[in-house]
Coordinates of C-alpha atoms and ligand atoms in Angstrom, one line a residue:
X14 CA -6.6 -0.6 25.1
X15 CA -7.2 -4.0 23.6
X16 CA -6.5 -3.6 19.9
X17 CA -7.4 -6.0 17.0
X18 CA -5.3 -5.7 13.8
X19 CA -6.4 -7.5 10.6
X20 CA -3.8 -8.7 8.1
X21 CA -0.7 -10.9 7.8
X22 CA 1.9 -9.0 5.7
X23 CA 5.0 -7.0 6.4
X24 CA 2.8 -4.0 6.7
X25 CA 0.9 -5.6 9.5
X26 CA 4.1 -6.6 11.3
X27 CA 5.3 -3.0 11.1
X28 CA 1.9 -1.8 12.5
X29 CA 2.1 -4.4 15.3
X30 CA 5.7 -3.4 16.1
X31 CA 4.7 0.3 16.4
X32 CA 1.5 -0.4 18.3
X33 CA 3.1 -2.5 21.0
X34 CA 5.6 0.3 21.6
X35 CA 2.8 2.5 22.8
X36 CA 2.0 2.7 26.5
X37 CA -1.7 2.9 25.4
X38 CA -1.7 -0.7 24.2
X39 CA -2.4 -3.3 26.8
X40 CA -3.1 -6.3 24.5
X41 CA -2.7 -6.6 20.7
X42 CA -4.3 -9.4 18.7
X43 CA -3.5 -9.9 15.0
X44 CA -5.8 -11.9 12.7
X45 CA -4.3 -14.0 11.2
X46 CA -0.8 -12.5 11.5
X47 CA 2.5 -14.2 10.7
X48 CA 5.5 -15.5 12.6
X49 CA 6.7 -12.0 13.2
X50 CA 3.5 -10.7 14.8
X51 CA 3.3 -13.9 16.9
X52 CA 6.6 -12.9 18.6
X53 CA 5.2 -9.5 19.8
X54 CA 1.4 -10.0 19.9
X55 CA -1.2 -12.7 20.0
X56 CA -2.1 -14.2 16.6
X57 CA -5.8 -15.3 16.1
X58 CA -6.8 -17.9 13.6
X59 CA -9.6 -15.8 11.9
X60 CA -10.0 -15.0 8.3
X61 CA -10.0 -11.2 7.5
X62 CA -13.2 -11.6 5.5
X63 CA -15.1 -13.6 8.2
X64 CA -17.0 -10.6 9.4
X65 CA -19.3 -12.5 11.9
X66 CA -16.2 -14.2 13.4
X67 CA -14.4 -10.8 13.7
X68 CA -17.5 -9.3 15.4
X69 CA -17.7 -12.1 17.9
X70 CA -14.0 -11.9 18.7
X71 CA -14.3 -8.1 19.3
X72 CA -17.2 -8.7 21.7
X73 CA -15.6 -11.6 23.5
X74 CA -12.2 -9.9 24.0
X75 CA -13.4 -6.4 24.9
X76 CA -11.7 -4.8 21.9
X77 CA -11.4 -1.0 22.0
X78 CA -10.0 -0.3 18.6
X79 CA -9.9 -2.2 15.3
X80 CA -7.3 -1.6 12.6
X81 CA -7.7 -2.9 9.1
X82 CA -4.5 -3.5 7.2
X83 CA -5.3 -4.7 3.7
X84 CA -7.9 -3.6 1.1
X85 CA -9.9 -6.8 0.7
X86 CA -12.0 -6.6 3.8
X87 CA -12.4 -2.8 3.3
X88 CA -13.7 -3.2 -0.3
X89 CA -16.0 -6.0 1.0
X90 CA -17.5 -3.6 3.6
X91 CA -16.1 -4.6 7.0
X92 CA -16.3 -1.0 8.3
X93 CA -20.0 -0.6 7.4
X94 CA -20.7 -4.1 8.9
X95 CA -19.1 -3.2 12.2
X96 CA -20.5 0.3 12.5
X97 CA -24.0 -0.7 11.5
X98 CA -24.2 -3.4 14.2
X99 CA -25.6 -2.1 17.5
X100 CA -23.1 -4.2 19.5
X101 CA -20.0 -2.9 17.7
X102 CA -21.1 0.5 16.5
X103 CA -19.3 2.4 19.3
X104 CA -15.9 0.8 18.7
X105 CA -13.6 2.9 16.6
X106 CA -12.3 1.3 13.4
X107 CA -9.4 2.5 11.3
X108 CA -10.4 2.0 7.7
X109 CA -12.7 3.6 5.2
X110 CA -16.3 2.7 4.5
X111 CA -17.1 0.4 1.6
X112 CA -17.9 3.5 -0.5
X113 CA -14.6 5.1 0.4
X114 CA -12.8 1.8 -0.4
X115 CA -14.2 2.0 -3.9
X116 CA -11.4 4.6 -4.6
X117 CA -9.2 1.5 -4.8
X118 CA -11.9 -1.1 -5.8
X119 CA -12.9 0.7 -9.0
X120 CA -10.5 2.7 -11.2
X121 CA -13.4 4.2 -13.0
X122 CA -15.0 5.4 -9.7
X123 CA -11.6 6.9 -8.6
X124 CA -11.0 8.7 -11.9
X125 CA -14.5 10.2 -11.8
X126 CA -13.9 11.3 -8.2
X127 CA -10.6 13.0 -9.2
X128 CA -12.3 14.7 -12.1
X129 CA -15.1 16.1 -10.0
X130 CA -12.7 17.3 -7.4
X131 CA -10.1 18.8 -9.8
X132 CA -7.3 16.4 -8.7
X133 CA -4.6 16.3 -11.4
X134 CA -4.6 12.9 -13.1
X135 CA -4.0 11.4 -16.6
X136 CA -6.8 12.0 -19.2
X137 CA -9.0 8.8 -19.6
X138 CA -12.2 7.2 -20.9
X139 CA -13.9 4.1 -19.6
X140 CA -15.5 1.4 -21.8
X141 CA -17.7 -1.7 -21.2
X142 CA -18.1 -4.7 -23.5
X143 CA -21.1 -3.0 -25.2
X144 CA -18.8 -0.1 -26.2
X145 CA -16.1 -2.1 -28.0
X146 CA -16.3 -0.2 -31.2
X147 CA -16.2 3.2 -29.6
X148 CA -13.3 2.0 -27.4
X149 CA -11.3 0.8 -30.4
X150 CA -11.9 4.1 -32.2
X151 CA -10.8 6.0 -29.1
X152 CA -7.6 3.9 -29.0
X153 CA -6.8 5.1 -32.5
X154 CA -6.7 8.7 -31.3
X155 CA -4.3 8.0 -28.4
X156 CA -0.5 8.6 -28.3
X157 CA 1.7 5.6 -27.5
X158 CA 2.2 3.9 -25.1
X159 CA -1.4 3.4 -24.1
X160 CA -2.3 2.4 -20.6
X161 CA -5.2 0.0 -20.1
X162 CA -6.5 -0.7 -16.6
X163 CA -9.0 -3.3 -15.4
X164 CA -11.6 -1.4 -13.4
X165 CA -11.7 -3.7 -10.4
X166 CA -9.1 -5.3 -8.1
X167 CA -6.8 -7.6 -10.0
X168 CA -4.0 -8.4 -7.5
X169 CA -1.7 -5.7 -9.0
X170 CA -1.8 -7.3 -12.4
X171 CA -4.7 -5.3 -14.0
X172 CA -2.6 -2.5 -15.6
X173 CA -1.1 -3.0 -19.1
X174 CA 1.2 -0.5 -20.7
X175 CA 0.9 -1.1 -24.5
X176 CA 3.7 -0.1 -26.8
X177 CA 1.8 -0.5 -30.1
X178 CA -1.8 0.2 -31.2
X179 CA -2.2 -3.5 -32.2
X180 CA -1.2 -4.6 -28.7
X181 CA -3.6 -2.1 -27.2
X182 CA -6.5 -3.2 -29.4
X183 CA -5.8 -6.9 -28.8
X184 CA -5.5 -6.5 -25.0
X185 CA -8.6 -4.2 -24.9
X186 CA -10.6 -6.9 -26.6
X187 CA -9.2 -9.7 -24.3
X188 CA -10.0 -7.7 -21.2
X189 CA -13.6 -6.9 -22.2
X190 CA -14.6 -9.9 -24.3
X191 CA -12.5 -12.7 -22.9
X192 CA -12.6 -11.5 -19.3
X193 CA -8.8 -11.5 -19.1
X194 CA -9.0 -10.3 -15.5
X195 CA -12.5 -11.9 -14.8
X196 CA -15.1 -9.6 -13.4
X197 CA -12.4 -7.0 -12.7
X198 CA -12.1 -6.2 -16.4
X199 CA -15.9 -5.9 -17.1
X200 CA -15.0 -2.2 -17.4
X201 CA -11.7 -0.9 -18.8
X202 CA -10.1 2.5 -18.2
X203 CA -8.0 3.7 -21.2
X204 CA -5.5 6.2 -19.9
X205 CA -2.9 8.6 -21.1
X206 CA 0.7 7.5 -20.2
X207 CA 2.5 9.8 -17.7
X208 CA 6.2 10.2 -17.8
X209 CA 8.2 10.8 -14.6
X210 CA 9.2 9.3 -11.3
X211 CA 6.6 7.7 -9.0
X212 CA 6.1 8.7 -5.4
X213 CA 4.0 7.1 -2.7
X214 CA 2.3 9.7 -0.4
X215 CA 0.4 8.6 2.7
X216 CA -2.4 10.5 4.4
X217 CA -4.0 9.6 7.7
X218 CA -7.5 11.1 7.7
X219 CA -10.6 11.1 9.9
X220 CA -12.7 12.4 7.1
X221 CA -12.3 16.0 8.1
X222 CA -8.7 16.5 9.2
X223 CA -5.6 14.9 7.8
X224 CA -1.9 14.4 8.6
X225 CA 0.6 13.7 5.8
X226 CA 2.9 10.9 6.8
X227 CA 6.5 10.5 5.5
X228 CA 6.6 9.8 1.8
X229 CA 8.3 6.9 0.2
X230 CA 9.4 5.4 -3.2
X231 CA 8.8 1.8 -3.8
X232 CA 10.5 -0.6 -6.3
X233 CA 7.7 -2.6 -8.0
X234 CA 9.3 -5.0 -10.4
X235 CA 11.1 -8.2 -9.7
X236 CA 14.3 -7.5 -11.6
X237 CA 17.1 -5.0 -11.1
X238 CA 16.8 -1.7 -13.0
X239 CA 13.0 -2.2 -12.5
X240 CA 12.6 -4.9 -15.1
X241 CA 10.5 -8.0 -15.3
X242 CA 7.2 -8.8 -13.7
X243 CA 5.3 -6.5 -11.4
X244 CA 5.4 -7.5 -7.7
X245 CA 3.8 -6.1 -4.6
X246 CA 7.0 -4.2 -4.0
X247 CA 10.7 -5.3 -3.7
X248 CA 11.9 -2.4 -1.5
X249 CA 11.3 1.2 -0.4
X250 CA 13.1 4.3 0.7
X251 CA 12.0 7.3 2.7
X252 CA 12.4 10.3 2.5
X253 CA 12.7 10.8 -1.2
X254 CA 15.0 13.6 -2.4
X255 CA 12.7 15.3 -5.0
X256 CA 9.8 15.4 -2.4
X257 CA 11.2 18.5 -0.8
X258 CA 9.1 21.1 1.1
X259 CA 8.1 23.0 -2.1
X260 CA 7.0 19.8 -3.8
X261 CA 5.1 18.4 -0.9
X262 CA 3.3 21.8 -0.5
X263 CA 2.2 21.4 -4.0
X264 CA 1.0 17.8 -3.3
X265 CA -0.9 19.1 -0.3
X266 CA -2.6 22.0 -2.1
X267 CA -3.3 20.3 -5.4
X268 CA -3.9 16.7 -4.3
X269 CA -4.4 16.1 -0.6
X270 CA -6.7 19.0 0.2
X271 CA -9.1 18.5 -2.7
X272 CA -9.2 14.8 -2.0
X273 CA -10.1 15.1 1.7
X274 CA -12.5 17.9 1.0
X275 CA -14.0 15.9 -1.8
X276 CA -14.6 12.9 0.5
X277 CA -16.4 15.2 3.0
X278 CA -18.4 17.1 0.4
X279 CA -19.6 13.9 -1.2
X280 CA -20.4 12.3 2.1
X281 CA -18.0 9.4 1.7
X282 CA -17.2 8.2 5.2
X283 CA -13.4 7.8 5.4
X284 CA -11.5 7.2 8.7
X285 CA -8.3 5.5 7.6
X286 CA -5.1 5.7 5.6
X287 CA -5.1 6.9 2.1
X288 CA -2.2 6.0 -0.1
X289 CA -1.8 8.3 -3.1
X290 CA 0.3 6.9 -5.9
X291 CA 1.7 10.0 -7.7
X292 CA 3.7 10.5 -10.9
X293 CA 6.1 13.5 -10.6
X294 CA 6.0 14.9 -14.1
X295 CA 8.5 17.8 -14.4
X296 CA 7.8 18.9 -10.9
X297 CA 4.0 18.5 -11.2
X298 CA 2.2 15.8 -9.2
X299 CA -0.4 13.6 -11.1
X300 CA -2.4 11.0 -9.3
X301 CA -1.9 7.5 -10.8
X302 CA -4.1 5.8 -8.2
X303 CA -5.6 5.8 -4.8
X304 CA -5.2 2.9 -2.4
X305 CA -7.3 2.8 0.7
X306 CA -4.6 1.4 3.0
X307 CA -0.9 1.8 3.7
X308 CA 1.6 0.6 1.1
X309 CA 3.6 -2.6 1.5
X310 CA 6.7 -2.5 1.7
X311 CA 6.5 1.4 2.1
X312 CA 5.0 1.0 5.6
X313 CA 8.1 -0.8 6.7
X314 CA 10.2 2.3 5.8
X315 CA 7.6 4.9 6.8
X316 CA 6.5 3.8 10.3
X317 CA 10.0 3.6 11.8
X318 CA 10.3 7.4 11.0
X319 CA 7.2 8.3 13.0
X320 CA 8.4 9.2 16.5
X321 CA 5.0 10.3 18.0
X322 CA 2.7 7.8 19.6
X323 CA 1.2 5.5 16.9
X324 CA -1.8 4.3 18.9
X325 CA -2.8 7.9 19.5
X326 CA -2.6 8.4 15.7
X327 CA -4.9 5.4 15.2
X328 CA -7.3 6.6 17.9
X329 CA -7.4 10.1 16.3
X330 CA -8.3 8.6 12.9
X331 CA -10.9 6.2 14.4
X332 CA -12.6 8.7 16.7
X333 CA -12.5 11.7 14.4
X334 CA -10.1 13.7 16.6
X335 CA -7.0 13.7 14.4
X336 CA -6.9 17.5 14.7
X337 CA -5.4 17.2 18.2
X338 CA -2.7 14.8 17.2
X339 CA 0.9 16.1 16.9
X340 CA 2.6 14.0 14.3
X341 CA 6.4 13.9 14.8
X342 CA 8.8 12.6 12.1
X343 CA 12.4 11.7 12.4
X344 CA 14.7 13.3 9.7
X345 CA 16.5 9.9 9.5
X346 CA 16.5 7.8 6.4
X347 CA 14.8 4.4 6.3
X348 CA 15.3 1.9 3.5
X349 CA 13.6 -1.5 3.2
X350 CA 14.8 -4.5 1.1
X351 CA 12.3 -7.3 0.6
X352 CA 13.5 -10.9 0.5
X353 CA 11.3 -13.1 -1.6
X354 CA 11.0 -16.8 -2.4
X355 CA 12.9 -17.9 -5.5
X356 CA 10.4 -17.9 -8.5
X357 CA 8.1 -15.2 -7.1
X358 CA 6.0 -13.5 -8.4
X359 CA 5.4 -16.8 -10.3
X360 CA 5.4 -20.3 -8.8
X361 CA 7.8 -20.8 -5.9
X362 CA 8.5 -23.5 -3.2
X363 CA 7.5 -23.0 0.4
X364 CA 8.7 -24.6 3.6
X365 CA 12.5 -23.9 3.6
X366 CA 13.9 -23.2 7.1
X367 CA 15.2 -19.6 7.5
X368 CA 18.0 -18.5 9.7
X369 CA 17.7 -15.1 11.2
X370 CA 20.7 -13.2 12.6
X371 CA 20.7 -11.3 15.9
X372 CA 19.9 -7.7 14.9
X373 CA 22.3 -4.8 15.2
X374 CA 21.3 -1.2 16.1
X375 CA 19.4 0.6 13.3
X376 CA 18.1 -2.6 11.7
X377 CA 14.6 -4.2 11.9
X378 CA 13.4 -7.4 10.2
X379 CA 9.7 -7.4 9.5
X380 CA 8.0 -10.7 8.6
X381 CA 5.6 -11.1 5.7
X382 CA 5.1 -14.7 4.3
X383 CA 6.6 -16.6 7.3
X384 CA 5.3 -19.3 9.6
X385 CA 6.8 -22.0 11.8
X386 CA 6.9 -25.7 11.0
X387 CA 6.2 -28.6 13.3
X388 CA 9.9 -28.6 14.4
X389 CA 9.4 -24.9 15.5
X390 CA 11.7 -23.7 12.7
X391 CA 10.9 -20.4 10.9
X392 CA 10.0 -21.2 7.2
X393 CA 9.0 -19.3 4.1
X394 CA 5.3 -19.6 3.6
X395 CA 4.6 -16.8 0.9
X396 CA 6.2 -15.0 -2.0
X397 CA 7.3 -12.0 -0.1
X398 CA 9.0 -13.3 3.0
X399 CA 10.9 -10.7 5.0
X400 CA 11.3 -6.9 4.8
X401 CA 14.6 -5.8 6.2
X402 CA 14.7 -2.1 7.2
X403 CA 17.9 -0.1 7.8
X404 CA 17.9 3.3 9.4
X405 CA 20.6 5.9 9.1
X406 CA 21.5 9.6 9.1
X407 CA 22.3 9.3 5.4
X408 CA 20.7 7.2 2.7
X409 CA 24.0 5.4 2.2
X410 CA 24.1 4.4 5.8
X411 CA 20.5 3.3 5.9
X412 CA 21.1 1.1 2.8
X413 CA 24.2 -0.3 4.3
X414 CA 22.3 -1.3 7.4
X415 CA 19.4 -2.9 5.5
X416 CA 21.8 -4.9 3.2
X417 CA 24.1 -6.0 5.9
X418 CA 21.0 -7.7 7.6
X419 CA 19.9 -9.2 4.3
X420 CA 23.3 -10.7 3.7
X421 CA 23.1 -12.5 7.0
X422 CA 19.7 -14.1 6.3
X423 CA 19.6 -17.4 4.4
X424 CA 17.1 -19.9 3.0
X425 CA 17.1 -22.0 -0.1
X426 CA 16.4 -20.0 -3.3
X427 CA 15.8 -16.7 -1.6
X428 CA 16.1 -13.6 -3.8
X429 CA 16.3 -9.8 -3.3
X430 CA 17.1 -6.8 -5.5
X431 CA 20.6 -5.3 -4.9
X432 CA 19.7 -1.9 -6.5
X433 CA 17.1 -0.6 -4.0
X434 CA 17.8 3.1 -3.5
X435 CA 20.5 3.4 -6.1
X436 CA 18.4 5.6 -8.4
X437 CA 17.8 8.0 -5.5
X438 CA 21.5 8.0 -4.6
X439 CA 22.3 9.1 -8.2
X440 CA 19.7 11.9 -8.1
X441 CA 21.4 13.2 -4.9
X442 CA 24.8 13.5 -6.5
Ligands
LIG530 P1 -1.8 1.1 -10.7 O1 -2.4 -0.2 -10.4 O2 -2.9 2.1 -11.2 O3 -0.9 1.7 -9.6 O4 -0.8 0.9 -11.9 C1 0.3 0.1 -11.7 C2 1.6 0.7 -12.2 O5 1.4 1.0 -13.6 C3 1.8 2.1 -11.6 O6 2.5 2.0 -10.4 C4 2.7 2.7 -12.7 O7 4.0 2.2 -12.6 C5 2.1 2.2 -13.9 N1 1.1 3.2 -14.4 C6 -0.2 3.2 -14.1 N2 -0.9 4.2 -14.8 C7 0.1 4.9 -15.5 C8 0.1 6.0 -16.3 N3 -1.1 6.7 -16.6 N4 1.2 6.4 -16.9 C9 2.4 5.7 -16.6 N5 2.5 4.6 -15.8 C10 1.3 4.2 -15.2
LIG531 N1 3.8 -1.0 -2.7 C1 2.6 -0.8 -3.4 C2 1.4 -1.2 -2.8 O1 1.3 -1.4 -1.6 O2 0.4 -1.3 -3.5

C-alpha cells in the first residue's frame, strides 16, 4: 500500500515508525513530517490544511490509505472533503468527519453529547456574551475551584482553574467580552472541578466496532511536580497501575460503549482514533474531554506496546472492518521523556545543532520539532523537540532506558522533566 500520513510531531514519527514496520506498507509519505520521518519515509512539502494539494497528491501518487495525525485538518473537514469528492471517495481515510471532530472542536458540543449518552462527566453550564448576568449568577452558586473552558480550540490554553470567585468572574468576563481566546471563547463552559488522577484512554473505532489501545498517563506542565505552565505534554507512561482490568472494564462499560454507540445512534461518521481524557475520582471514571486524534506524547509510549500489525489496524478503521482485527499488546512498560527547547512553552531559540547518540536496545528517539540546517546538521525547530522512549519489563527499567538516552542528547538550552513516572512508581510501592 502507498500510505499518506499528515502531521509533523512526535506522534507522527511514532505512527511512521510503526507503519514502515508493516509488510503491508510499500511507500509511506509524510506531509510535512520532520527530520525523524525523513529518515524512514518520504517527506512532502504540503500543508496539512491545503485540501486541494492533498487531494492532488493522493491522485498523483496512487495513495491507498490516508492517515490524519492532528486535530486541525479534522476540525476543518478534511475527511468530508476527501470522501465527498468522486475522485477520492473510495480511498479509506483514518480520521473522523468534521461533525465527529466537533467532539474536540467544541467543548459545549462534547458536553451535550456526553449528557445525551449518559457518559459520566462534570456538571456544567454554557454561556455566551448575551448571557453574562446569568453566567455571573451561576458562578456564585459554584464550589471552588471553578473550571472555565473556552468552547473552541485554543492550543491547549483555553482551560482556567479559578481558585476564587473574583478570579472566576473576572476571567469569565475577559473570555466572553474581551475575547481572551478570540473566537474560541465566544462560548464559555463553566464546569465543576473534579479531583483525582488523570488517565488517557485511546480507542480505535470504525464507527461501529472499537478496540481499546493501551492506556497512558501524561505529564502536562513544564515544571517538576506538575507545576508551571501547561504544555502539550512533557512525558508519558504506559501501562498505568490504577488502570487495572476492573477499572478498564468500568471505563469500557460506562464510557467507551456509550460513546461509540452514541456516535452510531446520532449518525456521526467516525473512523479514527478517539482519545478520552479521564479523571479517576475514587475509582470512578469521569470524562474531562474528548480529543479526536491520538495524544502526544502518549502515542510515543502507546504504539511501541502494540505488537500486532499497525497498518492492518489503520485499514480496519478506515474500511469499517475493525471487527476482524486482533489487537495484541505487549505487557512491557513504555515511558517517554520529552526534551524541549529552553524557554518553551513561552519564547525559545531555534537552530541549535543536536547530537544524537547511537541507540541501545529498548530505546527509541522520536522526533517532533526537528529539521536539518544547510550544513546537514540536526537542529531544534520547535518547542517540543525529541521524545525519548524507553521500554522495560518493569517501570523502573523503562524509565532507566528513557533517561539514559536523554542524558546522552545535547543541544544548547535543552530541558526535560526528571520526575516523569515518579508518581506512578510511588503508587506501586
Ligand atoms: P482540557 O483541555 O479539557 O483537557 O483541560 C485541560 C486540563 O485542565 C485537563 O487535562 C485537566 O488537567 C484540567 N481540567 C479540565 N477540566 C477539569 C475539571 N473539570 N476538573 C479538574 N481539572 C480539569
Ligand atoms: N498529551 C495531551 C494531548 O495530546 O492533548
